Short mmCIF file of C-alpha atoms in Angstrom, two decimals:
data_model
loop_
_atom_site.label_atom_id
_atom_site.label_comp_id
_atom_site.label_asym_id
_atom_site.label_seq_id
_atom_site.Cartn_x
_atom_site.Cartn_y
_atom_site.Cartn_z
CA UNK E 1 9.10 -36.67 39.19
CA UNK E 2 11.89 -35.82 36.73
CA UNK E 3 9.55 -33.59 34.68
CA UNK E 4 8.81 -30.78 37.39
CA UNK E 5 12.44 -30.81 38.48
CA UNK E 6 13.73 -30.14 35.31
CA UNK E 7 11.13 -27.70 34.81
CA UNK E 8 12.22 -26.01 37.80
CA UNK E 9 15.49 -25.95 36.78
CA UNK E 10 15.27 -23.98 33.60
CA UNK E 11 12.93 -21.07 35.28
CA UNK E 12 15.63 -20.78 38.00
CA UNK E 13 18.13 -20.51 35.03
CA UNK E 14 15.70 -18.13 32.73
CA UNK E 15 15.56 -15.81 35.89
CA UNK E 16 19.29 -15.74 36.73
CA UNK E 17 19.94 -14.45 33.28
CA UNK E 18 17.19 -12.03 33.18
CA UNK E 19 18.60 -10.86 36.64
CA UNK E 20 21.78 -10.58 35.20
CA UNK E 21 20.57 -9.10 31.68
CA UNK E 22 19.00 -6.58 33.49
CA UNK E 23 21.58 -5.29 35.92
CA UNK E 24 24.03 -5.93 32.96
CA UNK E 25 21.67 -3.44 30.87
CA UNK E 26 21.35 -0.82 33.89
CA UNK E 27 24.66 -1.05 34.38
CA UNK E 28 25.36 0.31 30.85
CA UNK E 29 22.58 2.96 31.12
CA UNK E 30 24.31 4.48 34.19
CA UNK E 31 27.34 5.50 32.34
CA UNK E 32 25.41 7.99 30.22
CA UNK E 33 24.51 11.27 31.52
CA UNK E 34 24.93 14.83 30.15
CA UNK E 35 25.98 16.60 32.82
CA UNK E 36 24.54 14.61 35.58
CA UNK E 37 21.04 14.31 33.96
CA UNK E 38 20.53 10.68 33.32
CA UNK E 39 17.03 9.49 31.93
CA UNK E 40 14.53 8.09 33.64
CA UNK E 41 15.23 10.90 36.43
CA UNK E 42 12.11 12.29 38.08
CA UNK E 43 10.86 15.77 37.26
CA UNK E 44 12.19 16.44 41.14
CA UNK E 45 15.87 14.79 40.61
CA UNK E 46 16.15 16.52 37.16
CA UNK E 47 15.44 19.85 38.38
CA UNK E 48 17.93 19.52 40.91
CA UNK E 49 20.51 17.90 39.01
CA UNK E 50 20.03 21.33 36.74
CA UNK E 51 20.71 23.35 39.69
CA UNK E 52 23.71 21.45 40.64
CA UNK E 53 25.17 22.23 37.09
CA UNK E 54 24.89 25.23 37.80
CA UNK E 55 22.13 27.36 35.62
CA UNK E 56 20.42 30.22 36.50
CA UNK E 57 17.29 29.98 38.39
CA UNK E 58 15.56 32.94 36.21
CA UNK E 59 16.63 30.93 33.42
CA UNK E 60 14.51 27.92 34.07
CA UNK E 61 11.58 27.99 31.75
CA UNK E 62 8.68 25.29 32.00
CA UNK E 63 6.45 23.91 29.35
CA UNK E 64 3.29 22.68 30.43
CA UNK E 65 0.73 20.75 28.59
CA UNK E 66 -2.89 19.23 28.48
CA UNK E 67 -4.36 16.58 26.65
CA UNK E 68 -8.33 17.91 25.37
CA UNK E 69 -11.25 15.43 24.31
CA UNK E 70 -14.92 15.47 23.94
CA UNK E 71 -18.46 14.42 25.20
CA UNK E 72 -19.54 14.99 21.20
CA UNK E 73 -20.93 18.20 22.15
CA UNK E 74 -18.45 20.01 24.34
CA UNK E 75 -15.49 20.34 23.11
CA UNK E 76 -13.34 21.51 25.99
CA UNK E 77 -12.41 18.80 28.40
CA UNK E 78 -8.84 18.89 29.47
CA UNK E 79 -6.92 16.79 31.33
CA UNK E 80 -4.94 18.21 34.16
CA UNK E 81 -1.85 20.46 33.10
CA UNK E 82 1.74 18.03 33.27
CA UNK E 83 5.37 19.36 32.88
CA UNK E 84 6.74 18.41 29.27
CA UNK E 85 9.48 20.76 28.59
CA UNK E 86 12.19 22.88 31.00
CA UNK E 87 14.85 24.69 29.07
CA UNK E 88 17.63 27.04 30.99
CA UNK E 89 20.70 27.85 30.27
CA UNK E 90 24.32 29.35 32.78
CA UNK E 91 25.05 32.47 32.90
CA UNK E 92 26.45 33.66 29.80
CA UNK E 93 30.29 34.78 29.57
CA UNK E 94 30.55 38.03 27.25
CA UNK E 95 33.96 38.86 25.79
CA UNK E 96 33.45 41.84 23.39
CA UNK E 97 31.35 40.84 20.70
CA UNK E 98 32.28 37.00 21.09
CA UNK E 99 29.84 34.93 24.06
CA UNK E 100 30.00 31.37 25.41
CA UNK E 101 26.76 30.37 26.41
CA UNK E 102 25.79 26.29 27.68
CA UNK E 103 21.91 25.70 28.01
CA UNK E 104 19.68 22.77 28.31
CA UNK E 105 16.50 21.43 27.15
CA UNK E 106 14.37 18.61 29.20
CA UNK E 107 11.51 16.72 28.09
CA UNK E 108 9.41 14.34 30.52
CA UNK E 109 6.70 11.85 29.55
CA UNK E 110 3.25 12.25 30.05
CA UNK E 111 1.12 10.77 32.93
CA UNK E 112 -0.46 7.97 34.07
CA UNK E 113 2.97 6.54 32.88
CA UNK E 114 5.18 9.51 32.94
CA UNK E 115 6.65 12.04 34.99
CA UNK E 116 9.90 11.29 33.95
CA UNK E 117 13.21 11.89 31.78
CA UNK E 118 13.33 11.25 28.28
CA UNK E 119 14.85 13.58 26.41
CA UNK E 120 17.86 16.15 26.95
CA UNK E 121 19.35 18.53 24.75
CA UNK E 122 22.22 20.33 25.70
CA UNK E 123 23.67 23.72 22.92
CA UNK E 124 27.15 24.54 24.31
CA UNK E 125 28.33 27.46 22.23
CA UNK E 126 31.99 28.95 22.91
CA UNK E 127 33.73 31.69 20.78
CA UNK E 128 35.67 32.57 23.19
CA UNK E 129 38.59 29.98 23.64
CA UNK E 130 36.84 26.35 22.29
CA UNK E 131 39.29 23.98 22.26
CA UNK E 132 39.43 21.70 18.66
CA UNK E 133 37.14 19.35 17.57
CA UNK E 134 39.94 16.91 18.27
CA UNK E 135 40.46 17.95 22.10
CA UNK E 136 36.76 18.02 22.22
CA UNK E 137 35.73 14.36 20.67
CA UNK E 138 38.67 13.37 22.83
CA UNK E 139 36.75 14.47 26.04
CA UNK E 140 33.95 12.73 24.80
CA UNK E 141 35.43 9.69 24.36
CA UNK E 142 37.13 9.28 27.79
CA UNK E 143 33.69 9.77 29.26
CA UNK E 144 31.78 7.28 27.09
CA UNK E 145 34.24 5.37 25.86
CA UNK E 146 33.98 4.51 21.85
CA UNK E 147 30.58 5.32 19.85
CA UNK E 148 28.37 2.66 18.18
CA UNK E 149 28.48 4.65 15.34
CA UNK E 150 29.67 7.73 13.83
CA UNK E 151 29.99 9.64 10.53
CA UNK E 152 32.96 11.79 11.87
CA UNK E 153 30.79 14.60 13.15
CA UNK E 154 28.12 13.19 14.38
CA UNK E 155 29.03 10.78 17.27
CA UNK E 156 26.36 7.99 18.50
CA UNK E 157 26.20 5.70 21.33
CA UNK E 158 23.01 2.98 21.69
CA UNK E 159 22.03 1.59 24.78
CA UNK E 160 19.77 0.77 27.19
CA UNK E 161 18.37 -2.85 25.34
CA UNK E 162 17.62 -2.35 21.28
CA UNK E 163 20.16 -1.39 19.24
CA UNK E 164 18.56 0.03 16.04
CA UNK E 165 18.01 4.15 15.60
CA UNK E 166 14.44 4.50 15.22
CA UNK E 167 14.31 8.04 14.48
CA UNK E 168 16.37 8.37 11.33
CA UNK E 169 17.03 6.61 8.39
CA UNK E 170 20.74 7.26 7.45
CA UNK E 171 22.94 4.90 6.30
CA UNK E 172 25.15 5.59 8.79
CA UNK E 173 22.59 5.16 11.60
CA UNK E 174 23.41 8.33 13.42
CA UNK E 175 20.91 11.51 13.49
CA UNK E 176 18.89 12.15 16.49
CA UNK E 177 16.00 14.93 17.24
CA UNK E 178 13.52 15.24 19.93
CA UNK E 179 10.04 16.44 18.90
CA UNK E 180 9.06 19.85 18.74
CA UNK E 181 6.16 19.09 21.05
CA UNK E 182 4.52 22.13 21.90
CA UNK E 183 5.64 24.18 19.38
CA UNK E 184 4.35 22.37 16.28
CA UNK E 185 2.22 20.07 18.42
CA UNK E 186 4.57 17.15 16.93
CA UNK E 187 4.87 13.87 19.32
CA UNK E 188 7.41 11.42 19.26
CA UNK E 189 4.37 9.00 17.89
CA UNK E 190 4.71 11.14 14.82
CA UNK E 191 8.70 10.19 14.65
CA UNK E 192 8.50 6.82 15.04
CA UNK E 193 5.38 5.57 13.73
CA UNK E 194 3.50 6.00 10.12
CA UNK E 195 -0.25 6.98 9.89
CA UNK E 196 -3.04 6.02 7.86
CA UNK E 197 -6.46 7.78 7.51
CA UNK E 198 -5.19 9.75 10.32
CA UNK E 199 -4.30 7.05 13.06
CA UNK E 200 -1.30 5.87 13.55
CA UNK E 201 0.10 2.23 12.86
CA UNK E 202 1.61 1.13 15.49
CA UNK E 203 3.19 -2.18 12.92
CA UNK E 204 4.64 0.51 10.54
CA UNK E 205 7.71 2.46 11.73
CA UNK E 206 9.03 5.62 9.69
CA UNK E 207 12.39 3.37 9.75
CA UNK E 208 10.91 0.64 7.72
CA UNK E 209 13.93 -1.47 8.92
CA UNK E 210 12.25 -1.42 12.47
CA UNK E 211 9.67 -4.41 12.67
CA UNK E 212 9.36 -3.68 17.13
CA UNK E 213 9.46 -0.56 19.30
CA UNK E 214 11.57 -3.37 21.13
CA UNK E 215 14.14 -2.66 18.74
CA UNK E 216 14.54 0.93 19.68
CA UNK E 217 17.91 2.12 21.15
CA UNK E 218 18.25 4.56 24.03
CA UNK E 219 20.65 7.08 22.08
CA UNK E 220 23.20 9.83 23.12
CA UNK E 221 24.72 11.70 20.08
CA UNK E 222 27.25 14.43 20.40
CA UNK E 223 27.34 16.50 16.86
CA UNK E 224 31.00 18.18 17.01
CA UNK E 225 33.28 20.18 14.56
CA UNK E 226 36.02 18.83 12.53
CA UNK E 227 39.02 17.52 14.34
CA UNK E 228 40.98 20.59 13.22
CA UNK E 229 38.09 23.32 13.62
CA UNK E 230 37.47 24.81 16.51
CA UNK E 231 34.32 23.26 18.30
CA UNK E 232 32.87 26.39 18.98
CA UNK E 233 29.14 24.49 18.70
CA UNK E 234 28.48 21.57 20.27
CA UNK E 235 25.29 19.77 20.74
CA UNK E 236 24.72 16.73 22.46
CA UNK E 237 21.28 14.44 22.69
CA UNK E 238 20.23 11.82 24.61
CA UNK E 239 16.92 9.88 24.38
CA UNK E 240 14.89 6.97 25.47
CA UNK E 241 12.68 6.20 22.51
CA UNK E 242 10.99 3.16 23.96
CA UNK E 243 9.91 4.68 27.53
CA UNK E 244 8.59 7.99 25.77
CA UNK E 245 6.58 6.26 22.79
CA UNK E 246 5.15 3.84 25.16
CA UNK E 247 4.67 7.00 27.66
CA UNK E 248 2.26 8.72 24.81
CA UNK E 249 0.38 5.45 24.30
CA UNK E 250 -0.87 4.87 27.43
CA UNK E 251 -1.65 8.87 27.53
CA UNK E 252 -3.48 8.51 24.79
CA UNK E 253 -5.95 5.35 25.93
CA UNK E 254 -6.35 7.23 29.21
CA UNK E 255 -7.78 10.45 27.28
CA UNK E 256 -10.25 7.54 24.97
CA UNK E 257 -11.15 6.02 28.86
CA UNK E 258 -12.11 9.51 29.76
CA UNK E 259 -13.58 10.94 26.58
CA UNK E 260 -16.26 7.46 26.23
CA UNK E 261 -17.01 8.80 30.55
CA UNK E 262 -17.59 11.84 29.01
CA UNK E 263 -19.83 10.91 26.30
CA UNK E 264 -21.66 8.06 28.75
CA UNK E 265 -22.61 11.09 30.97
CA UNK E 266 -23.65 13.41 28.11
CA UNK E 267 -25.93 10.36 26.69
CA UNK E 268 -27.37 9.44 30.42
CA UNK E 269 -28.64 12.77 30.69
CA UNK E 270 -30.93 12.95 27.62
CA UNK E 271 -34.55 12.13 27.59
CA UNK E 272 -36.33 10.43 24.56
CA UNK E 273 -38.36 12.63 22.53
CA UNK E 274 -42.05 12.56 22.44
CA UNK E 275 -43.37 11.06 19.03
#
């Protein structure tokens, strides 16, 4: 009778700490936003929390995109159009020939699994009165308190469960990009993973240091000007690598589920030939 109890004992122990591992985890992940956009956001909260920041409504621009597959014959199945991309921007301030200008860049997952936040880019360009690179990291720091790591322009904070940067492989384990996406059809799949013969290997990261996606760190980098420079260019990034890649994955066995229909269909249709 000892057995069980004991048993019980260490699942009600196991589950306290996940509890607490997890609201430890979210905890952390609420602290980092750029400008009230926080990952994970629906497409509906993220478009709003643009508005409340304050851009221009003919500024928002949406990206939309389709996934396309096969029956062997026809080659023009499409899934149904999904939001990937939104960029706008605030209205610009013109002094002369100098401009300060602040626009963003969204990226959402891709269905069954997505639909929401995972990457944000924000360009904040000011030649009109930027405070120093000093001032500037200093605002940065009260906000997010001290980076994981840094290279004294680049400025990187990991969260959100792994703690590696899967996306780059400097020594000083900053550098962060989203993928082009539309543009150069480039996935995140292509910035984490390798490929071989074409497919990719999902147990050989482009970091070879990374042996899991589990290792993967949510990331927000802020690349700023020297401390004595005028940080007339700022650009700040915030992904969550894990959520995305796994995002794509499922995307991509739902097109496979619904390209082998497709073929099924096409095959179930034909008639064997007369001999």
């Amino acid at each position: 009778m000892l057995f069980p109890r004991k048993i019980a004992s260490s699942v009600t122990v196991f589950l306290l700490s996940a509890i607490i591992g997890h609201s430890a985890l979210a905890a952390e992940a609420d602290k980092f936003d750029v400008v009230g956009l926080s990952l994970g956001m629906t497409t509906e909260e993220a478009m709003q929390a643009l508005r409340d920041f304050g851009v221009m409504e003919e500024s928002i621009s949406e990206t939309r995109l389709s996934f396309f597959y096969t029956d062997g014959l026809k080659n023009d199945y499409r899934t149904e159009e999904f939001l990937y991309r939104v960029s706008a921007g605030k209205k610009p301030i013109i002094n002369g020939m100098k401009r300060h200008e602040d626009g963003i860049v969204l990226y959402f997952s891709p269905p069954p699994e997505g639909g929401r936040l995972v990457g944000i880019e924000r360009n904040l360009i000011n030649r009109i009165d930027p405070v120093t690179g000093a001032q500037f990291k200093e605002a940065v720091f009260d906000k997010y308190g001290a980076p994981t790591d840094e290279n004294g322009r680049a400025f990187n904070w990991k969260f959100g469960g792994g703690d590696k940067n899967c996306l780059s492989t400097s020594l000083d384990k900053t550098g962060v990009v989203l993928p082009e996406g539309g543009k150069s059809n480039k996935s995140i799949l292509d910035m984490v993973y390798k490929k071989t013969s074409g497919q990719y290997r999902l147990d050989l990261f482009r970091v070879s240091r990374i042996k899991s996606l589990e290792e993967c760190a949510n990331m927000l980098e802020f690349t700023i000007p020297g401390d004595t420079q005028p940080a007339d260019r700022v650009r700040a990034t915030m992904i969550d690598i894990q959520s995305w890649v796994r995002a794509e994955l499922a995307a991509g066995e739902e097109v496979a589920r619904l390209q082998k229909e497709a073929i099924e269909k096409r095959e179930g249709k034909g008639k064997k030939p007369t001999l």
